[in-house]
PDB file of C-alpha atoms in Angstrom:
ATOM      1  CA  UNK H   1      45.757  74.840  92.869  1.00 94.00           C
ATOM      2  CA  UNK H   2      43.570  77.289  90.990  1.00 93.00           C
ATOM      3  CA  UNK H   3      44.807  80.231  93.017  1.00 91.00           C
ATOM      4  CA  UNK H   4      48.508  79.299  92.455  1.00 90.00           C
ATOM      5  CA  UNK H   5      48.158  78.537  88.881  1.00 92.00           C
ATOM      6  CA  UNK H   6      46.181  81.633  88.100  1.00 90.00           C
ATOM      7  CA  UNK H   7      48.831  83.846  89.838  1.00 88.00           C
ATOM      8  CA  UNK H   8      51.532  82.355  87.770  1.00 89.00           C
ATOM      9  CA  UNK H   9      49.529  82.701  84.537  1.00 88.00           C
ATOM     10  CA  UNK H  10      48.845  86.300  85.458  1.00 88.00           C
ATOM     11  CA  UNK H  11      52.485  87.182  86.044  1.00 86.00           C
ATOM     12  CA  UNK H  12      53.331  85.347  82.695  1.00 84.00           C
ATOM     13  CA  UNK H  13      50.824  87.555  80.704  1.00 83.00           C
ATOM     14  CA  UNK H  14      51.926  90.755  82.485  1.00 83.00           C
ATOM     15  CA  UNK H  15      55.712  90.168  81.881  1.00 80.00           C
ATOM     16  CA  UNK H  16      55.721  88.343  78.545  1.00 78.00           C
ATOM     17  CA  UNK H  17      53.003  89.947  76.653  1.00 83.00           C
ATOM     18  CA  UNK H  18      50.903  92.833  77.793  1.00 86.00           C
ATOM     19  CA  UNK H  19      52.861  95.484  79.709  1.00 89.00           C
ATOM     20  CA  UNK H  20      56.098  97.308  78.704  1.00 92.00           C
ATOM     21  CA  UNK H  21      59.457  96.958  80.366  1.00 93.00           C
ATOM     22  CA  UNK H  22      60.370 100.180  82.277  1.00 90.00           C
ATOM     23  CA  UNK H  23      63.969 100.013  81.058  1.00 94.00           C
ATOM     24  CA  UNK H  24      63.364 100.126  77.251  1.00 95.00           C
ATOM     25  CA  UNK H  25      59.592 100.978  77.243  1.00 95.00           C
ATOM     26  CA  UNK H  26      58.898  98.007  74.969  1.00 96.00           C
ATOM     27  CA  UNK H  27      56.647  95.006  75.110  1.00 94.00           C
ATOM     28  CA  UNK H  28      58.273  91.663  74.062  1.00 95.00           C
ATOM     29  CA  UNK H  29      56.582  91.663  70.634  1.00 96.00           C
ATOM     30  CA  UNK H  30      58.019  95.089  69.720  1.00 97.00           C
ATOM     31  CA  UNK H  31      61.548  94.325  71.157  1.00 97.00           C
ATOM     32  CA  UNK H  32      61.506  91.118  69.120  1.00 97.00           C
ATOM     33  CA  UNK H  33      60.416  92.766  65.886  1.00 98.00           C
ATOM     34  CA  UNK H  34      63.088  95.460  66.282  1.00 98.00           C
ATOM     35  CA  UNK H  35      65.794  92.948  67.025  1.00 98.00           C
ATOM     36  CA  UNK H  36      64.945  90.623  64.191  1.00 98.00           C
ATOM     37  CA  UNK H  37      64.954  93.588  61.673  1.00 98.00           C
ATOM     38  CA  UNK H  38      68.479  94.476  62.915  1.00 97.00           C
ATOM     39  CA  UNK H  39      69.530  90.751  62.609  1.00 97.00           C
ATOM     40  CA  UNK H  40      68.285  90.854  58.932  1.00 97.00           C
ATOM     41  CA  UNK H  41      70.226  94.026  58.183  1.00 97.00           C
ATOM     42  CA  UNK H  42      66.933  96.130  57.647  1.00 98.00           C
ATOM     43  CA  UNK H  43      68.765  99.369  58.589  1.00 97.00           C
ATOM     44  CA  UNK H  44      67.650 102.806  57.308  1.00 97.00           C
ATOM     45  CA  UNK H  45      70.308 102.767  54.609  1.00 97.00           C
ATOM     46  CA  UNK H  46      69.198  99.488  53.063  1.00 97.00           C
ATOM     47  CA  UNK H  47      66.134  98.535  50.950  1.00 97.00           C
ATOM     48  CA  UNK H  48      62.667  97.904  52.521  1.00 98.00           C
ATOM     49  CA  UNK H  49      61.741  94.293  52.892  1.00 98.00           C
ATOM     50  CA  UNK H  50      58.324  92.535  52.621  1.00 98.00           C
ATOM     51  CA  UNK H  51      56.490  92.718  55.902  1.00 98.00           C
ATOM     52  CA  UNK H  52      55.393  89.040  55.530  1.00 98.00           C
ATOM     53  CA  UNK H  53      59.101  88.092  55.600  1.00 98.00           C
ATOM     54  CA  UNK H  54      59.747  90.036  58.774  1.00 98.00           C
ATOM     55  CA  UNK H  55      56.591  88.767  60.515  1.00 98.00           C
ATOM     56  CA  UNK H  56      57.324  85.049  59.535  1.00 98.00           C
ATOM     57  CA  UNK H  57      60.955  85.356  60.820  1.00 98.00           C
ATOM     58  CA  UNK H  58      59.810  86.953  64.100  1.00 98.00           C
ATOM     59  CA  UNK H  59      57.217  84.249  64.626  1.00 97.00           C
ATOM     60  CA  UNK H  60      59.644  81.368  63.797  1.00 97.00           C
ATOM     61  CA  UNK H  61      62.590  82.640  65.851  1.00 97.00           C
ATOM     62  CA  UNK H  62      61.303  84.607  68.769  1.00 97.00           C
ATOM     63  CA  UNK H  63      57.567  85.069  69.083  1.00 95.00           C
ATOM     64  CA  UNK H  64      55.456  81.884  68.786  1.00 94.00           C
ATOM     65  CA  UNK H  65      52.056  83.754  68.617  1.00 92.00           C
ATOM     66  CA  UNK H  66      49.669  84.682  65.804  1.00 93.00           C
ATOM     67  CA  UNK H  67      51.126  86.426  62.882  1.00 96.00           C
ATOM     68  CA  UNK H  68      48.374  89.121  62.966  1.00 96.00           C
ATOM     69  CA  UNK H  69      49.403  90.196  66.396  1.00 94.00           C
ATOM     70  CA  UNK H  70      53.017  90.645  65.248  1.00 97.00           C
ATOM     71  CA  UNK H  71      52.049  92.425  62.099  1.00 98.00           C
ATOM     72  CA  UNK H  72      49.692  94.753  63.993  1.00 96.00           C
ATOM     73  CA  UNK H  73      52.399  95.633  66.438  1.00 96.00           C
ATOM     74  CA  UNK H  74      54.796  96.361  63.601  1.00 98.00           C
ATOM     75  CA  UNK H  75      52.190  98.582  61.845  1.00 98.00           C
ATOM     76  CA  UNK H  76      51.594 100.687  64.908  1.00 96.00           C
ATOM     77  CA  UNK H  77      55.351 101.336  65.121  1.00 97.00           C
ATOM     78  CA  UNK H  78      55.197 102.849  61.572  1.00 98.00           C
ATOM     79  CA  UNK H  79      51.966 105.038  62.103  1.00 96.00           C
ATOM     80  CA  UNK H  80      52.788 108.643  62.842  1.00 93.00           C
ATOM     81  CA  UNK H  81      49.310 109.091  64.579  1.00 90.00           C
ATOM     82  CA  UNK H  82      50.083 106.111  66.960  1.00 92.00           C
ATOM     83  CA  UNK H  83      53.683 106.652  67.815  1.00 93.00           C
ATOM     84  CA  UNK H  84      55.212 109.985  68.777  1.00 93.00           C
ATOM     85  CA  UNK H  85      58.608 108.896  67.339  1.00 96.00           C
ATOM     86  CA  UNK H  86      58.351 106.168  64.689  1.00 97.00           C
ATOM     87  CA  UNK H  87      60.371 103.056  65.234  1.00 98.00           C
ATOM     88  CA  UNK H  88      59.648 101.348  61.909  1.00 98.00           C
ATOM     89  CA  UNK H  89      59.844 102.955  58.399  1.00 98.00           C
ATOM     90  CA  UNK H  90      56.844 101.550  56.532  1.00 98.00           C
ATOM     91  CA  UNK H  91      56.460 101.472  52.747  1.00 98.00           C
ATOM     92  CA  UNK H  92      52.976 101.083  51.346  1.00 97.00           C
ATOM     93  CA  UNK H  93      49.518 101.422  52.776  1.00 98.00           C
ATOM     94  CA  UNK H  94      49.943 101.453  56.680  1.00 98.00           C
ATOM     95  CA  UNK H  95      46.374 102.614  57.439  1.00 95.00           C
ATOM     96  CA  UNK H  96      44.989 106.115  58.373  1.00 93.00           C
ATOM     97  CA  UNK H  97      44.102 108.269  61.242  1.00 90.00           C
ATOM     98  CA  UNK H  98      40.338 107.567  60.529  1.00 89.00           C
ATOM     99  CA  UNK H  99      40.892 103.943  61.538  1.00 88.00           C
ATOM    100  CA  UNK H 100      41.442 102.240  58.138  1.00 92.00           C
ATOM    101  CA  UNK H 101      43.687  99.240  58.564  1.00 93.00           C
ATOM    102  CA  UNK H 102      46.938  98.646  56.863  1.00 97.00           C
ATOM    103  CA  UNK H 103      47.193  96.608  53.616  1.00 98.00           C
ATOM    104  CA  UNK H 104      47.803  92.877  54.083  1.00 98.00           C
ATOM    105  CA  UNK H 105      51.499  92.051  55.070  1.00 98.00           C
ATOM    106  CA  UNK H 106      52.188  90.575  51.516  1.00 97.00           C
ATOM    107  CA  UNK H 107      51.801  94.076  50.012  1.00 98.00           C
ATOM    108  CA  UNK H 108      53.700  96.321  52.548  1.00 98.00           C
ATOM    109  CA  UNK H 109      57.332  96.712  53.175  1.00 98.00           C
ATOM    110  CA  UNK H 110      59.411  97.875  56.145  1.00 98.00           C
ATOM    111  CA  UNK H 111      62.828  98.693  57.542  1.00 98.00           C
ATOM    112  CA  UNK H 112      64.090 100.324  60.716  1.00 98.00           C
ATOM    113  CA  UNK H 113      63.950 104.118  61.363  1.00 98.00           C
ATOM    114  CA  UNK H 114      67.159 106.106  62.085  1.00 98.00           C
ATOM    115  CA  UNK H 115      66.163 106.749  65.720  1.00 97.00           C
ATOM    116  CA  UNK H 116      65.593 103.025  66.244  1.00 98.00           C
ATOM    117  CA  UNK H 117      69.119 102.194  65.015  1.00 97.00           C
ATOM    118  CA  UNK H 118      70.850 104.965  66.870  1.00 97.00           C
ATOM    119  CA  UNK H 119      68.929 105.205  70.233  1.00 96.00           C
ATOM    120  CA  UNK H 120      67.762 101.520  70.683  1.00 97.00           C
ATOM    121  CA  UNK H 121      70.325  99.291  68.966  1.00 97.00           C
ATOM    122  CA  UNK H 122      73.771 100.938  68.587  1.00 95.00           C
ATOM    123  CA  UNK H 123      75.040  99.665  71.997  1.00 95.00           C
ATOM    124  CA  UNK H 124      73.796  96.050  71.571  1.00 95.00           C
ATOM    125  CA  UNK H 125      77.299  94.785  70.747  1.00 93.00           C
ATOM    126  CA  UNK H 126      78.959  96.342  73.815  1.00 94.00           C
ATOM    127  CA  UNK H 127      77.864  93.628  76.359  1.00 93.00           C
ATOM    128  CA  UNK H 128      75.513  95.996  78.434  1.00 95.00           C
ATOM    129  CA  UNK H 129      72.385  93.836  78.193  1.00 96.00           C
ATOM    130  CA  UNK H 130      71.865  90.120  78.866  1.00 97.00           C
ATOM    131  CA  UNK H 131      70.907  87.706  76.022  1.00 97.00           C
ATOM    132  CA  UNK H 132      68.427  84.872  76.901  1.00 96.00           C
ATOM    133  CA  UNK H 133      67.448  81.713  74.938  1.00 97.00           C
ATOM    134  CA  UNK H 134      64.400  81.975  72.744  1.00 95.00           C
ATOM    135  CA  UNK H 135      61.311  79.773  73.230  1.00 94.00           C
ATOM    136  CA  UNK H 136      62.931  76.552  71.804  1.00 96.00           C
ATOM    137  CA  UNK H 137      66.628  77.441  72.751  1.00 96.00           C
ATOM    138  CA  UNK H 138      67.737  77.616  69.160  1.00 96.00           C
ATOM    139  CA  UNK H 139      68.416  81.365  69.202  1.00 96.00           C
ATOM    140  CA  UNK H 140      69.512  84.076  71.541  1.00 97.00           C
ATOM    141  CA  UNK H 141      67.512  87.288  72.072  1.00 97.00           C
ATOM    142  CA  UNK H 142      68.114  90.454  74.180  1.00 97.00           C
ATOM    143  CA  UNK H 143      66.244  90.449  77.426  1.00 96.00           C
ATOM    144  CA  UNK H 144      66.002  94.236  77.139  1.00 97.00           C
ATOM    145  CA  UNK H 145      67.300  96.744  74.563  1.00 98.00           C
ATOM    146  CA  UNK H 146      70.058  99.316  75.489  1.00 97.00           C
ATOM    147  CA  UNK H 147      67.735 102.282  74.816  1.00 96.00           C
ATOM    148  CA  UNK H 148      69.421 105.698  75.320  1.00 95.00           C
ATOM    149  CA  UNK H 149      66.194 107.694  75.761  1.00 93.00           C
ATOM    150  CA  UNK H 150      63.305 107.314  78.282  1.00 92.00           C
ATOM    151  CA  UNK H 151      61.167 105.458  75.620  1.00 95.00           C
ATOM    152  CA  UNK H 152      58.318 104.597  77.956  1.00 94.00           C
ATOM    153  CA  UNK H 153      57.530 108.329  78.467  1.00 92.00           C
ATOM    154  CA  UNK H 154      58.410 109.438  74.902  1.00 95.00           C
ATOM    155  CA  UNK H 155      56.253 106.932  73.030  1.00 95.00           C
ATOM    156  CA  UNK H 156      53.836 105.937  75.807  1.00 92.00           C
ATOM    157  CA  UNK H 157      52.125 102.498  75.917  1.00 92.00           C
ATOM    158  CA  UNK H 158      48.692 100.880  76.183  1.00 89.00           C
ATOM    159  CA  UNK H 159      48.249  97.513  77.451  1.00 88.00           C
ATOM    160  CA  UNK H 160      45.723  95.209  79.346  1.00 88.00           C
ATOM    161  CA  UNK H 161      47.102  92.379  81.306  1.00 84.00           C
ATOM    162  CA  UNK H 162      45.428  90.304  84.083  1.00 83.00           C
ATOM    163  CA  UNK H 163      44.469  92.562  86.897  1.00 80.00           C
ATOM    164  CA  UNK H 164      46.705  95.238  85.589  1.00 82.00           C
ATOM    165  CA  UNK H 165      46.491  97.849  82.897  1.00 84.00           C
ATOM    166  CA  UNK H 166      48.690 100.645  81.563  1.00 85.00           C
ATOM    167  CA  UNK H 167      47.896 103.763  79.558  1.00 86.00           C
ATOM    168  CA  UNK H 168      51.034 106.013  79.377  1.00 87.00           C
ATOM    169  CA  UNK H 169      50.719 109.136  77.342  1.00 87.00           C
ATOM    170  CA  UNK H 170      53.457 110.106  74.832  1.00 91.00           C
ATOM    171  CA  UNK H 171      55.744 113.129  75.661  1.00 93.00           C
ATOM    172  CA  UNK H 172      58.075 115.329  73.580  1.00 95.00           C
ATOM    173  CA  UNK H 173      61.626 113.819  73.411  1.00 95.00           C
ATOM    174  CA  UNK H 174      63.396 117.176  74.017  1.00 95.00           C
ATOM    175  CA  UNK H 175      61.176 118.198  76.883  1.00 95.00           C
ATOM    176  CA  UNK H 176      61.511 114.691  78.599  1.00 93.00           C
ATOM    177  CA  UNK H 177      65.249 114.877  78.457  1.00 92.00           C
ATOM    178  CA  UNK H 178      65.459 118.333  79.666  1.00 94.00           C
ATOM    179  CA  UNK H 179      63.111 117.380  82.515  1.00 90.00           C
ATOM    180  CA  UNK H 180      65.132 114.325  83.409  1.00 87.00           C
ATOM    181  CA  UNK H 181      68.378 116.367  83.604  1.00 91.00           C
ATOM    182  CA  UNK H 182      66.622 119.110  85.680  1.00 92.00           C
ATOM    183  CA  UNK H 183      65.222 116.443  88.020  1.00 87.00           C
ATOM    184  CA  UNK H 184      68.624 114.814  88.561  1.00 91.00           C
ATOM    185  CA  UNK H 185      70.065 118.235  89.476  1.00 94.00           C
ATOM    186  CA  UNK H 186      67.196 119.097  91.702  1.00 90.00           C
ATOM    187  CA  UNK H 187      64.657 116.348  92.746  1.00 83.00           C
ATOM    188  CA  UNK H 188      62.366 118.929  94.463  1.00 80.00           C
ATOM    189  CA  UNK H 189      61.609 120.383  91.016  1.00 78.00           C
ATOM    190  CA  UNK H 190      58.457 118.231  90.305  1.00 74.00           C
ATOM    191  CA  UNK H 191      55.139 120.142  90.787  1.00 63.00           C
ATOM    192  CA  UNK H 192      53.023 119.128  93.691  1.00 63.00           C
ATOM    193  CA  UNK H 193      49.551 118.989  91.955  1.00 71.00           C
ATOM    194  CA  UNK H 194      47.795 116.106  90.264  1.00 76.00           C
ATOM    195  CA  UNK H 195      50.857 114.992  88.274  1.00 78.00           C
ATOM    196  CA  UNK H 196      52.752 113.527  91.205  1.00 79.00           C
ATOM    197  CA  UNK H 197      49.757 111.467  92.116  1.00 82.00           C
ATOM    198  CA  UNK H 198      49.276 110.308  88.443  1.00 82.00           C
ATOM    199  CA  UNK H 199      52.872 109.269  87.917  1.00 77.00           C
ATOM    200  CA  UNK H 200      53.346 107.628  91.336  1.00 82.00           C
ATOM    201  CA  UNK H 201      49.961 105.873  91.645  1.00 83.00           C
ATOM    202  CA  UNK H 202      48.970 105.469  87.986  1.00 79.00           C
ATOM    203  CA  UNK H 203      45.420 106.903  88.890  1.00 81.00           C
ATOM    204  CA  UNK H 204      44.152 110.285  87.658  1.00 81.00           C
ATOM    205  CA  UNK H 205      43.224 112.123  84.538  1.00 79.00           C
ATOM    206  CA  UNK H 206      45.296 114.209  82.118  1.00 78.00           C
ATOM    207  CA  UNK H 207      43.133 116.395  79.945  1.00 80.00           C
ATOM    208  CA  UNK H 208      44.085 116.858  76.347  1.00 83.00           C
ATOM    209  CA  UNK H 209      42.801 119.381  73.940  1.00 86.00           C
ATOM    210  CA  UNK H 210      42.719 119.670  70.107  1.00 89.00           C
ATOM    211  CA  UNK H 211      43.716 122.780  68.185  1.00 92.00           C
ATOM    212  CA  UNK H 212      41.233 124.888  66.348  1.00 93.00           C
ATOM    213  CA  UNK H 213      41.729 127.755  63.816  1.00 95.00           C
ATOM    214  CA  UNK H 214      39.118 130.037  62.383  1.00 95.00           C
ATOM    215  CA  UNK H 215      39.174 130.945  58.787  1.00 95.00           C
ATOM    216  CA  UNK H 216      37.381 133.733  56.907  1.00 94.00           C
ATOM    217  CA  UNK H 217      35.388 132.623  53.951  1.00 92.00           C
ATOM    218  CA  UNK H 218      33.305 134.346  51.379  1.00 90.00           C
ATOM    219  CA  UNK H 219      30.262 136.292  52.343  1.00 89.00           C
ATOM    220  CA  UNK H 220      31.765 137.375  55.777  1.00 89.00           C
ATOM    221  CA  UNK H 221      31.263 133.787  57.181  1.00 90.00           C
ATOM    222  CA  UNK H 222      33.815 131.940  59.287  1.00 93.00           C
ATOM    223  CA  UNK H 223      34.969 128.403  58.947  1.00 93.00           C
ATOM    224  CA  UNK H 224      36.237 126.325  61.979  1.00 92.00           C
ATOM    225  CA  UNK H 225      39.202 124.161  61.078  1.00 94.00           C
ATOM    226  CA  UNK H 226      40.431 121.593  63.440  1.00 92.00           C
ATOM    227  CA  UNK H 227      44.119 121.069  62.793  1.00 92.00           C
ATOM    228  CA  UNK H 228      45.136 118.764  65.638  1.00 90.00           C
ATOM    229  CA  UNK H 229      43.187 116.112  67.693  1.00 90.00           C
ATOM    230  CA  UNK H 230      44.043 114.536  70.957  1.00 88.00           C
ATOM    231  CA  UNK H 231      46.134 111.278  70.303  1.00 84.00           C
ATOM    232  CA  UNK H 232      43.370 109.087  71.807  1.00 83.00           C
ATOM    233  CA  UNK H 233      40.768 110.276  69.380  1.00 88.00           C
ATOM    234  CA  UNK H 234      42.021 108.393  66.208  1.00 85.00           C
ATOM    235  CA  UNK H 235      39.681 105.991  64.470  1.00 85.00           C
ATOM    236  CA  UNK H 236      35.964 105.717  65.258  1.00 84.00           C
ATOM    237  CA  UNK H 237      36.206 108.563  67.943  1.00 89.00           C
ATOM    238  CA  UNK H 238      36.549 111.061  65.032  1.00 90.00           C
ATOM    239  CA  UNK H 239      33.179 110.101  63.674  1.00 89.00           C
ATOM    240  CA  UNK H 240      31.587 110.135  67.158  1.00 91.00           C
ATOM    241  CA  UNK H 241      33.016 113.621  67.690  1.00 91.00           C
ATOM    242  CA  UNK H 242      31.517 114.909  64.443  1.00 90.00           C
ATOM    243  CA  UNK H 243      28.208 113.322  65.299  1.00 93.00           C
ATOM    244  CA  UNK H 244      28.178 114.914  68.753  1.00 93.00           C
ATOM    245  CA  UNK H 245      28.698 118.333  67.190  1.00 91.00           C
ATOM    246  CA  UNK H 246      26.001 117.691  64.647  1.00 92.00           C
ATOM    247  CA  UNK H 247      23.526 116.807  67.448  1.00 94.00           C
ATOM    248  CA  UNK H 248      24.349 119.993  69.277  1.00 92.00           C
ATOM    249  CA  UNK H 249      23.437 121.873  66.169  1.00 91.00           C
ATOM    250  CA  UNK H 250      20.300 119.836  65.464  1.00 92.00           C
ATOM    251  CA  UNK H 251      18.995 120.178  69.042  1.00 93.00           C
ATOM    252  CA  UNK H 252      19.668 123.900  68.941  1.00 90.00           C
ATOM    253  CA  UNK H 253      22.042 123.644  71.990  1.00 92.00           C
ATOM    254  CA  UNK H 254      24.477 125.904  70.026  1.00 89.00           C
ATOM    255  CA  UNK H 255      23.478 128.604  67.449  1.00 87.00           C
ATOM    256  CA  UNK H 256      27.101 129.392  66.710  1.00 87.00           C
ATOM    257  CA  UNK H 257      27.448 126.522  64.239  1.00 88.00           C
ATOM    258  CA  UNK H 258      25.150 126.517  61.331  1.00 83.00           C
ATOM    259  CA  UNK H 259      26.592 123.726  59.128  1.00 83.00           C
TER     260      UNK H 259
END
C-alpha cells in the first residue's frame, strides 16, 4: 500500500507542481497565472492590475495552493535577473539581484509582457490545445499553452520533485531558434563533447563565467569592475563571493588586490 500510494503521490508532485512541461516550458502555477491574466484582459496595452487581485483570482479558480507560492512565481516572471525573457510586466518593487524580496502583493501591480501575449497566448483561440476542467470543475483551463518558441531552453527552469530534479539553464532566443532550424536541416550538427551527455542524460556541468573590466583610476591605480555575474549567483551568493575575495586578500593568497 505504501509503495503504491507513494508512487502515485510522487507522480502527482512531478506532473502537477514541480517540473515544467516540455511543450511550453511552464509549471502549472506559471501557466495558470498567465492564463488568468489573459482572461482578465491584463494585456500589455491595458493598465496594470493589483497583484493581490491576480493572486486571489488564480488561487480561487485554478491553483488551490498557498497565495505566497503563487505570488512568488509571478514575481520571478517579472525579475530580469531570474528570467531571460520576462513573461510578466511588474510595476512597483519586485525585489533586487542582491536577494531583496518583492513588496507585498497589496502594493505591487502587474500585467502581461508583449512576448507572453504574442508567443504564448495568441493561438489559444485556434483549437490547438486541449482544455481541461479545473480542480472543482467550475472552470476550464488549458492543459498546455500553444507556445511558439522553445521556452524550456529559452527561460530554463529549476524544480525539485520527489526523486527528480531539474536545473535547465536559460539560452538566447535567437541562438536557440537558429540552432533548432540548423538541427532540423542536419541532425548530425550537434557537437560530440559533454553537451550531448548533459542534454540527453541530465547529468554534467556547464561552467559559467562573469564579465570583468579593468578601469584606470587616479594615481596610476586600476579598479576591477564586475559587469555581469553568472545567473545562479543572485542573492546571498554575491555576498559569499565578496567574502571569498576578501579572505584571499587577508590571507595574502593574492597580492594583486589591495582593497
